[in-house]
Amino acid sequence: MSLIKSERASIMSIWDKLAMRAEAIGTETLERLFVTYPQAKTYFPHFDLHQGSPQLRAHGTKIVAAVGDAVKNIDNMQGALTKLSELHAYILRVDPVNFKLLSHCLLVTLAAHFPADFTPEVHEAWDKFLSILSSVLTEKYR
Amino acid sequence: MELSSTDRALVQALWKKLGSNVGIYATEALERTFQAFPSTKTYFPHFDLSPGSSQVKAHGQKVANALTLAANHLDDLSGALSALSALHAHKLHVDPANFQLLSHCLLVTLARHYPGDFSPAMQASLDKFLSNVNSALASKYH
């Protein structure tokens, strides 16, 4: 699966907007994840997961930053995300199903924040991009 | 997912045939789960997970007992598995995605041991039964 020119353009244009609201979007994505898919909370027994919690905000920001790294290294996500990939494979061991859930929540959040920009084409590009990103993060599991 | 009378008949007939061997098969299913899906091992840092481990055997028997309980309470799986669900959700923090992995390994195990009985119809009924068990197990996550 690789991204074509128009998909890259879609990813970049949304990224610029996303980056300006990184904390809000990252936090909202996680809130949506934990409310809709409470089983995801099993990976965070050490967190305060209430709305507005500083841990949630910090973690949301982290996730958006990682997405940013992937955007900036879109032709070499494997290389750029090696450390994160190892972290997820050897330490966090988050079941791969959860990457789909998180990606879904991010797309919903983007749609809510950028309704005019989130066209079907942009939606497709971001979904593809996040799938590739998820595979990179789960490729060292076994 | 409602279990039809055919589903129930098939599941209960197989369970009768398995008799006191359910523990052996559940143990094999666990061993296969740990081997094929190494991330599942992270829930058992306190166990000896090497082949033949008595801890895994004992745990297999526990799982077998819960499945037999479920097979005998097809009309009220959530009631019968309520305490187990709370345990997995609030104490053990197990991502329910892992239940699917164990179910898959259990089906593989049963197929190996009862190839003559493991028709497509039997597989479908068993799969439905295990899905319902997994849903009941996931019901107390919030």
mmCIF file of C-alpha atoms in Angstrom:
data_model
loop_
_atom_site.group_PDB
_atom_site.id
_atom_site.type_symbol
_atom_site.label_atom_id
_atom_site.label_comp_id
_atom_site.label_asym_id
_atom_site.label_seq_id
_atom_site.Cartn_x
_atom_site.Cartn_y
_atom_site.Cartn_z
ATOM 1 C CA MET A 1 0.000 0.000 0.000
ATOM 2 C CA SER A 2 1.588 3.302 -0.977
ATOM 3 C CA LEU A 3 0.272 6.840 -1.146
ATOM 4 C CA ILE A 4 -0.261 8.576 -4.494
ATOM 5 C CA LYS A 5 0.376 12.266 -5.112
ATOM 6 C CA SER A 6 -3.180 13.467 -4.522
ATOM 7 C CA GLU A 7 -3.411 11.493 -1.288
ATOM 8 C CA ARG A 8 -0.191 13.069 -0.028
ATOM 9 C CA ALA A 9 -1.589 16.514 -0.814
ATOM 10 C CA SER A 10 -4.751 15.703 1.168
ATOM 11 C CA ILE A 11 -2.684 14.491 4.101
ATOM 12 C CA MET A 12 -0.473 17.566 4.130
ATOM 13 C CA SER A 13 -3.346 20.043 3.914
ATOM 14 C CA ILE A 14 -5.167 18.549 6.882
ATOM 15 C CA TRP A 15 -1.933 18.105 8.824
ATOM 16 C CA ASP A 16 -1.269 21.846 8.715
ATOM 17 C CA LYS A 17 -4.664 22.509 10.280
ATOM 18 C CA LEU A 18 -4.356 19.621 12.731
ATOM 19 C CA ALA A 19 -0.975 20.836 13.967
ATOM 20 C CA MET A 20 -2.549 24.127 15.060
ATOM 21 C CA ARG A 21 -4.986 22.318 17.345
ATOM 22 C CA ALA A 22 -2.763 19.378 18.274
ATOM 23 C CA GLU A 23 -3.611 19.119 21.950
ATOM 24 C CA ALA A 24 -7.343 19.605 21.509
ATOM 25 C CA ILE A 25 -7.619 17.086 18.694
ATOM 26 C CA GLY A 26 -5.342 14.512 20.341
ATOM 27 C CA THR A 27 -7.229 14.761 23.610
ATOM 28 C CA GLU A 28 -10.639 14.582 21.972
ATOM 29 C CA THR A 29 -9.565 11.523 19.965
ATOM 30 C CA LEU A 30 -8.605 9.714 23.146
ATOM 31 C CA GLU A 31 -11.781 10.767 24.959
ATOM 32 C CA ARG A 32 -13.826 9.413 22.097
ATOM 33 C CA LEU A 33 -11.834 6.181 22.145
ATOM 34 C CA PHE A 34 -12.313 5.561 25.859
ATOM 35 C CA VAL A 35 -16.006 6.391 25.870
ATOM 36 C CA THR A 36 -16.959 4.407 22.762
ATOM 37 C CA TYR A 37 -14.519 1.528 23.310
ATOM 38 C CA PRO A 38 -14.061 1.220 27.079
ATOM 39 C CA GLN A 39 -11.959 -1.906 26.608
ATOM 40 C CA ALA A 40 -9.163 0.410 25.418
ATOM 41 C CA LYS A 41 -8.939 1.682 28.968
ATOM 42 C CA THR A 42 -7.383 -1.617 30.021
ATOM 43 C CA TYR A 43 -4.065 -0.284 28.712
ATOM 44 C CA PHE A 44 -4.186 2.745 30.985
ATOM 45 C CA PRO A 45 -4.909 1.576 34.532
ATOM 46 C CA HIS A 46 -2.243 4.065 35.678
ATOM 47 C CA PHE A 47 -3.988 7.085 34.110
ATOM 48 C CA ASP A 48 -6.701 9.436 35.282
ATOM 49 C CA LEU A 49 -9.004 9.183 32.281
ATOM 50 C CA HIS A 50 -11.554 11.819 33.257
ATOM 51 C CA GLN A 51 -12.328 14.511 30.731
ATOM 52 C CA GLY A 52 -9.726 17.265 30.927
ATOM 53 C CA SER A 53 -7.212 15.160 32.855
ATOM 54 C CA PRO A 54 -3.640 16.438 32.344
ATOM 55 C CA GLN A 55 -2.456 12.899 31.606
ATOM 56 C CA LEU A 56 -5.030 12.571 28.837
ATOM 57 C CA ARG A 57 -4.005 15.920 27.373
ATOM 58 C CA ALA A 58 -0.314 15.034 27.503
ATOM 59 C CA HIS A 59 -0.919 11.673 25.903
ATOM 60 C CA GLY A 60 -3.155 13.127 23.209
ATOM 61 C CA THR A 61 -0.414 15.612 22.367
ATOM 62 C CA LYS A 62 2.148 12.796 22.183
ATOM 63 C CA ILE A 63 0.008 10.854 19.744
ATOM 64 C CA VAL A 64 -0.518 13.832 17.445
ATOM 65 C CA ALA A 65 3.232 14.528 17.549
ATOM 66 C CA ALA A 66 3.890 10.949 16.413
ATOM 67 C CA VAL A 67 1.365 11.352 13.602
ATOM 68 C CA GLY A 68 3.293 14.503 12.671
ATOM 69 C CA ASP A 69 6.557 12.543 12.525
ATOM 70 C CA ALA A 70 4.877 10.088 10.204
ATOM 71 C CA VAL A 71 3.567 12.922 7.996
ATOM 72 C CA LYS A 72 7.033 14.506 7.782
ATOM 73 C CA ASN A 73 8.590 11.161 6.902
ATOM 74 C CA ILE A 74 5.804 9.856 4.768
ATOM 75 C CA ASP A 75 8.191 8.053 2.434
ATOM 76 C CA ASN A 76 10.033 6.325 5.219
ATOM 77 C CA MET A 77 7.617 5.762 8.052
ATOM 78 C CA GLN A 78 9.317 2.507 9.003
ATOM 79 C CA GLY A 79 12.636 4.249 9.528
ATOM 80 C CA ALA A 80 11.204 7.275 11.290
ATOM 81 C CA LEU A 81 9.029 5.231 13.632
ATOM 82 C CA THR A 82 11.421 2.405 14.500
ATOM 83 C CA LYS A 83 11.569 3.350 18.186
ATOM 84 C CA LEU A 84 7.783 3.623 18.465
ATOM 85 C CA SER A 85 7.358 0.358 16.618
ATOM 86 C CA GLU A 86 9.673 -1.400 19.057
ATOM 87 C CA LEU A 87 7.951 0.238 22.015
ATOM 88 C CA HIS A 88 4.569 -1.094 20.906
ATOM 89 C CA ALA A 89 5.913 -4.537 20.005
ATOM 90 C CA TYR A 90 8.109 -5.300 22.983
ATOM 91 C CA ILE A 91 6.755 -3.201 25.806
ATOM 92 C CA LEU A 92 3.227 -1.904 25.289
ATOM 93 C CA ARG A 93 1.886 -4.865 23.289
ATOM 94 C CA VAL A 94 -1.322 -3.087 22.457
ATOM 95 C CA ASP A 95 -3.535 -5.511 20.555
ATOM 96 C CA PRO A 96 -3.592 -4.447 16.883
ATOM 97 C CA VAL A 97 -7.374 -4.145 16.939
ATOM 98 C CA ASN A 98 -6.971 -0.955 18.944
ATOM 99 C CA PHE A 99 -5.069 0.855 16.202
ATOM 100 C CA LYS A 100 -8.170 0.598 14.019
ATOM 101 C CA LEU A 101 -10.284 1.958 16.853
ATOM 102 C CA LEU A 102 -7.920 4.865 17.527
ATOM 103 C CA SER A 103 -7.652 5.678 13.820
ATOM 104 C CA HIS A 104 -11.439 5.680 13.539
ATOM 105 C CA CYS A 105 -11.734 8.083 16.484
ATOM 106 C CA LEU A 106 -9.109 10.393 14.993
ATOM 107 C CA LEU A 107 -10.969 10.507 11.682
ATOM 108 C CA VAL A 108 -14.233 11.268 13.455
ATOM 109 C CA THR A 109 -12.510 14.046 15.402
ATOM 110 C CA LEU A 110 -10.991 15.508 12.223
ATOM 111 C CA ALA A 111 -14.405 15.435 10.559
ATOM 112 C CA ALA A 112 -15.914 17.264 13.507
ATOM 113 C CA HIS A 113 -13.199 19.948 13.528
ATOM 114 C CA PHE A 114 -12.836 20.416 9.770
ATOM 115 C CA PRO A 115 -16.225 19.602 8.248
ATOM 116 C CA ALA A 116 -15.686 21.570 5.054
ATOM 117 C CA ASP A 117 -12.223 20.110 4.413
ATOM 118 C CA PHE A 118 -13.000 16.507 5.268
ATOM 119 C CA THR A 119 -14.179 15.508 1.808
ATOM 120 C CA PRO A 120 -14.491 11.833 0.798
ATOM 121 C CA GLU A 121 -11.125 12.076 -0.963
ATOM 122 C CA VAL A 122 -9.436 13.508 2.111
ATOM 123 C CA HIS A 123 -11.140 10.867 4.248
ATOM 124 C CA GLU A 124 -9.806 8.099 2.018
ATOM 125 C CA ALA A 125 -6.286 9.506 2.068
ATOM 126 C CA TRP A 126 -6.197 9.817 5.850
ATOM 127 C CA ASP A 127 -7.678 6.369 6.369
ATOM 128 C CA LYS A 128 -5.019 4.874 4.095
ATOM 129 C CA PHE A 129 -2.258 6.842 5.784
ATOM 130 C CA LEU A 130 -3.370 5.755 9.264
ATOM 131 C CA SER A 131 -3.576 2.114 8.098
ATOM 132 C CA ILE A 132 -0.008 2.279 6.895
ATOM 133 C CA LEU A 133 1.032 3.944 10.141
ATOM 134 C CA SER A 134 -0.742 1.232 12.160
ATOM 135 C CA SER A 135 1.014 -1.546 10.209
ATOM 136 C CA VAL A 136 4.370 0.065 10.876
ATOM 137 C CA LEU A 137 3.590 0.146 14.590
ATOM 138 C CA THR A 138 2.487 -3.495 14.720
ATOM 139 C CA GLU A 139 4.975 -5.049 12.308
ATOM 140 C CA LYS A 140 7.443 -6.202 14.964
ATOM 141 C CA TYR A 141 4.881 -7.999 17.120
ATOM 142 C CA ARG A 142 6.012 -11.443 16.054
ATOM 143 C CA MET B 1 -26.345 -13.433 18.344
ATOM 144 C CA GLU B 2 -29.090 -15.934 19.171
ATOM 145 C CA LEU B 3 -28.090 -19.549 19.265
ATOM 146 C CA SER B 4 -30.588 -21.605 17.271
ATOM 147 C CA SER B 5 -31.763 -24.950 18.591
ATOM 148 C CA THR B 6 -29.407 -26.613 16.094
ATOM 149 C CA ASP B 7 -26.490 -24.562 17.451
ATOM 150 C CA ARG B 8 -27.340 -25.557 21.018
ATOM 151 C CA ALA B 9 -27.741 -29.202 20.101
ATOM 152 C CA LEU B 10 -24.361 -29.274 18.341
ATOM 153 C CA VAL B 11 -22.510 -27.444 21.120
ATOM 154 C CA GLN B 12 -24.019 -29.533 23.882
ATOM 155 C CA ALA B 13 -23.427 -32.795 22.004
ATOM 156 C CA LEU B 14 -19.772 -31.927 21.484
ATOM 157 C CA TRP B 15 -19.361 -30.846 25.091
ATOM 158 C CA LYS B 16 -20.756 -34.211 26.208
ATOM 159 C CA LYS B 17 -18.244 -35.968 23.957
ATOM 160 C CA LEU B 18 -15.368 -33.883 25.325
ATOM 161 C CA GLY B 19 -16.354 -35.051 28.792
ATOM 162 C CA SER B 20 -13.534 -34.659 31.274
ATOM 163 C CA ASN B 21 -11.035 -33.755 28.537
ATOM 164 C CA VAL B 22 -12.165 -30.127 28.264
ATOM 165 C CA GLY B 23 -9.261 -29.159 30.534
ATOM 166 C CA ILE B 24 -6.715 -30.814 28.246
ATOM 167 C CA TYR B 25 -8.024 -28.975 25.211
ATOM 168 C CA ALA B 26 -8.265 -25.640 26.988
ATOM 169 C CA THR B 27 -4.637 -26.072 28.060
ATOM 170 C CA GLU B 28 -3.565 -26.791 24.508
ATOM 171 C CA ALA B 29 -5.546 -23.758 23.343
ATOM 172 C CA LEU B 30 -3.710 -21.607 25.876
ATOM 173 C CA GLU B 31 -0.316 -22.953 24.784
ATOM 174 C CA ARG B 32 -1.187 -22.239 21.172
ATOM 175 C CA THR B 33 -2.350 -18.736 22.061
ATOM 176 C CA PHE B 34 0.928 -17.947 23.820
ATOM 177 C CA GLN B 35 2.923 -19.331 20.910
ATOM 178 C CA ALA B 36 1.035 -17.736 18.010
ATOM 179 C CA PHE B 37 0.183 -14.451 19.733
ATOM 180 C CA PRO B 38 3.099 -13.660 22.043
ATOM 181 C CA SER B 39 1.562 -10.393 23.239
ATOM 182 C CA THR B 40 -0.905 -12.490 25.254
ATOM 183 C CA LYS B 41 1.949 -13.679 27.449
ATOM 184 C CA THR B 42 2.191 -10.240 28.987
ATOM 185 C CA TYR B 43 -0.873 -11.005 31.084
ATOM 186 C CA PHE B 44 0.988 -13.863 32.771
ATOM 187 C CA PRO B 45 4.323 -12.479 33.958
ATOM 188 C CA HIS B 46 3.943 -14.574 37.115
ATOM 189 C CA PHE B 47 3.583 -17.873 35.233
ATOM 190 C CA ASP B 48 6.039 -20.401 33.954
ATOM 191 C CA LEU B 49 4.903 -20.514 30.328
ATOM 192 C CA SER B 50 7.222 -23.273 29.103
ATOM 193 C CA PRO B 51 5.618 -26.343 27.478
ATOM 194 C CA GLY B 52 4.113 -28.709 30.056
ATOM 195 C CA SER B 53 3.945 -26.020 32.733
ATOM 196 C CA SER B 54 1.693 -27.083 35.582
ATOM 197 C CA GLN B 55 0.536 -23.495 36.014
ATOM 198 C CA VAL B 56 -0.706 -23.377 32.438
ATOM 199 C CA LYS B 57 -2.388 -26.758 32.951
ATOM 200 C CA ALA B 58 -4.139 -25.509 36.054
ATOM 201 C CA HIS B 59 -5.200 -22.390 34.242
ATOM 202 C CA GLY B 60 -6.464 -24.441 31.321
ATOM 203 C CA GLN B 61 -8.693 -26.326 33.737
ATOM 204 C CA LYS B 62 -10.040 -23.036 35.103
ATOM 205 C CA VAL B 63 -10.860 -21.868 31.577
ATOM 206 C CA ALA B 64 -12.452 -25.261 30.824
ATOM 207 C CA ASN B 65 -14.671 -25.007 33.899
ATOM 208 C CA ALA B 66 -15.849 -21.549 32.861
ATOM 209 C CA LEU B 67 -16.635 -22.771 29.339
ATOM 210 C CA THR B 68 -18.563 -25.759 30.697
ATOM 211 C CA LEU B 69 -20.488 -23.403 32.960
ATOM 212 C CA ALA B 70 -21.266 -21.299 29.900
ATOM 213 C CA ALA B 71 -22.345 -24.341 27.865
ATOM 214 C CA ASN B 72 -24.791 -25.204 30.652
ATOM 215 C CA HIS B 73 -26.195 -21.678 30.887
ATOM 216 C CA LEU B 74 -26.788 -20.780 27.270
ATOM 217 C CA ASP B 75 -29.926 -18.872 28.256
ATOM 218 C CA ASP B 76 -28.183 -16.542 30.625
ATOM 219 C CA LEU B 77 -24.548 -16.140 29.682
ATOM 220 C CA SER B 78 -24.263 -12.604 31.076
ATOM 221 C CA GLY B 79 -25.579 -13.726 34.429
ATOM 222 C CA ALA B 80 -23.395 -16.819 34.579
ATOM 223 C CA LEU B 81 -20.235 -14.938 33.527
ATOM 224 C CA SER B 82 -20.899 -11.673 35.330
ATOM 225 C CA ALA B 83 -18.281 -12.140 38.040
ATOM 226 C CA LEU B 84 -15.664 -13.328 35.536
ATOM 227 C CA SER B 85 -16.377 -10.307 33.373
ATOM 228 C CA ALA B 86 -15.860 -7.926 36.288
ATOM 229 C CA LEU B 87 -12.640 -9.751 37.182
ATOM 230 C CA HIS B 88 -11.193 -9.455 33.666
ATOM 231 C CA ALA B 89 -12.252 -5.837 33.328
ATOM 232 C CA HIS B 90 -11.375 -4.320 36.675
ATOM 233 C CA LYS B 91 -8.704 -6.518 38.198
ATOM 234 C CA LEU B 92 -6.914 -8.235 35.326
ATOM 235 C CA HIS B 93 -7.271 -5.392 32.774
ATOM 236 C CA VAL B 94 -7.397 -7.824 29.847
ATOM 237 C CA ASP B 95 -8.190 -6.318 26.446
ATOM 238 C CA PRO B 96 -11.218 -8.305 25.194
ATOM 239 C CA ALA B 97 -9.521 -8.606 21.803
ATOM 240 C CA ASN B 98 -7.536 -11.382 23.435
ATOM 241 C CA PHE B 99 -10.687 -13.449 24.015
ATOM 242 C CA GLN B 100 -11.003 -13.748 20.232
ATOM 243 C CA LEU B 101 -7.442 -15.045 19.998
ATOM 244 C CA LEU B 102 -8.068 -17.755 22.597
ATOM 245 C CA SER B 103 -11.354 -18.734 20.907
ATOM 246 C CA HIS B 104 -9.550 -19.127 17.599
ATOM 247 C CA CYS B 105 -6.938 -21.371 19.208
ATOM 248 C CA LEU B 106 -9.639 -23.408 20.925
ATOM 249 C CA LEU B 107 -11.366 -24.057 17.599
ATOM 250 C CA VAL B 108 -8.058 -25.077 16.036
ATOM 251 C CA THR B 109 -7.449 -27.451 18.958
ATOM 252 C CA LEU B 110 -10.882 -29.046 18.742
ATOM 253 C CA ALA B 111 -10.550 -29.419 14.969
ATOM 254 C CA ARG B 112 -7.317 -31.352 15.418
ATOM 255 C CA HIS B 113 -8.755 -33.695 18.022
ATOM 256 C CA TYR B 114 -12.212 -34.256 16.549
ATOM 257 C CA PRO B 115 -11.774 -33.906 12.792
ATOM 258 C CA GLY B 116 -14.761 -36.152 12.095
ATOM 259 C CA ASP B 117 -17.063 -34.004 14.201
ATOM 260 C CA PHE B 118 -15.717 -30.642 13.146
ATOM 261 C CA SER B 119 -17.976 -30.023 10.175
ATOM 262 C CA PRO B 120 -18.560 -26.472 8.877
ATOM 263 C CA ALA B 121 -21.899 -26.485 10.716
ATOM 264 C CA MET B 122 -20.235 -27.532 13.977
ATOM 265 C CA GLN B 123 -17.549 -24.879 13.536
ATOM 266 C CA ALA B 124 -20.200 -22.235 12.920
ATOM 267 C CA SER B 125 -22.205 -23.200 16.013
ATOM 268 C CA LEU B 126 -19.110 -23.350 18.195
ATOM 269 C CA ASP B 127 -17.941 -20.022 16.862
ATOM 270 C CA LYS B 128 -21.306 -18.466 17.690
ATOM 271 C CA PHE B 129 -21.216 -19.958 21.180
ATOM 272 C CA LEU B 130 -17.698 -18.659 21.837
ATOM 273 C CA SER B 131 -18.601 -15.219 20.453
ATOM 274 C CA ASN B 132 -21.484 -15.063 22.881
ATOM 275 C CA VAL B 133 -19.203 -16.130 25.716
ATOM 276 C CA ASN B 134 -16.742 -13.410 24.735
ATOM 277 C CA SER B 135 -19.490 -10.779 24.603
ATOM 278 C CA ALA B 136 -20.676 -11.806 28.050
ATOM 279 C CA LEU B 137 -17.097 -11.629 29.292
ATOM 280 C CA ALA B 138 -16.763 -8.140 27.840
ATOM 281 C CA SER B 139 -20.097 -6.937 29.238
ATOM 282 C CA LYS B 140 -18.777 -5.477 32.487
ATOM 283 C CA TYR B 141 -16.141 -3.284 30.842
ATOM 284 C CA HIS B 142 -17.052 0.359 31.283
#
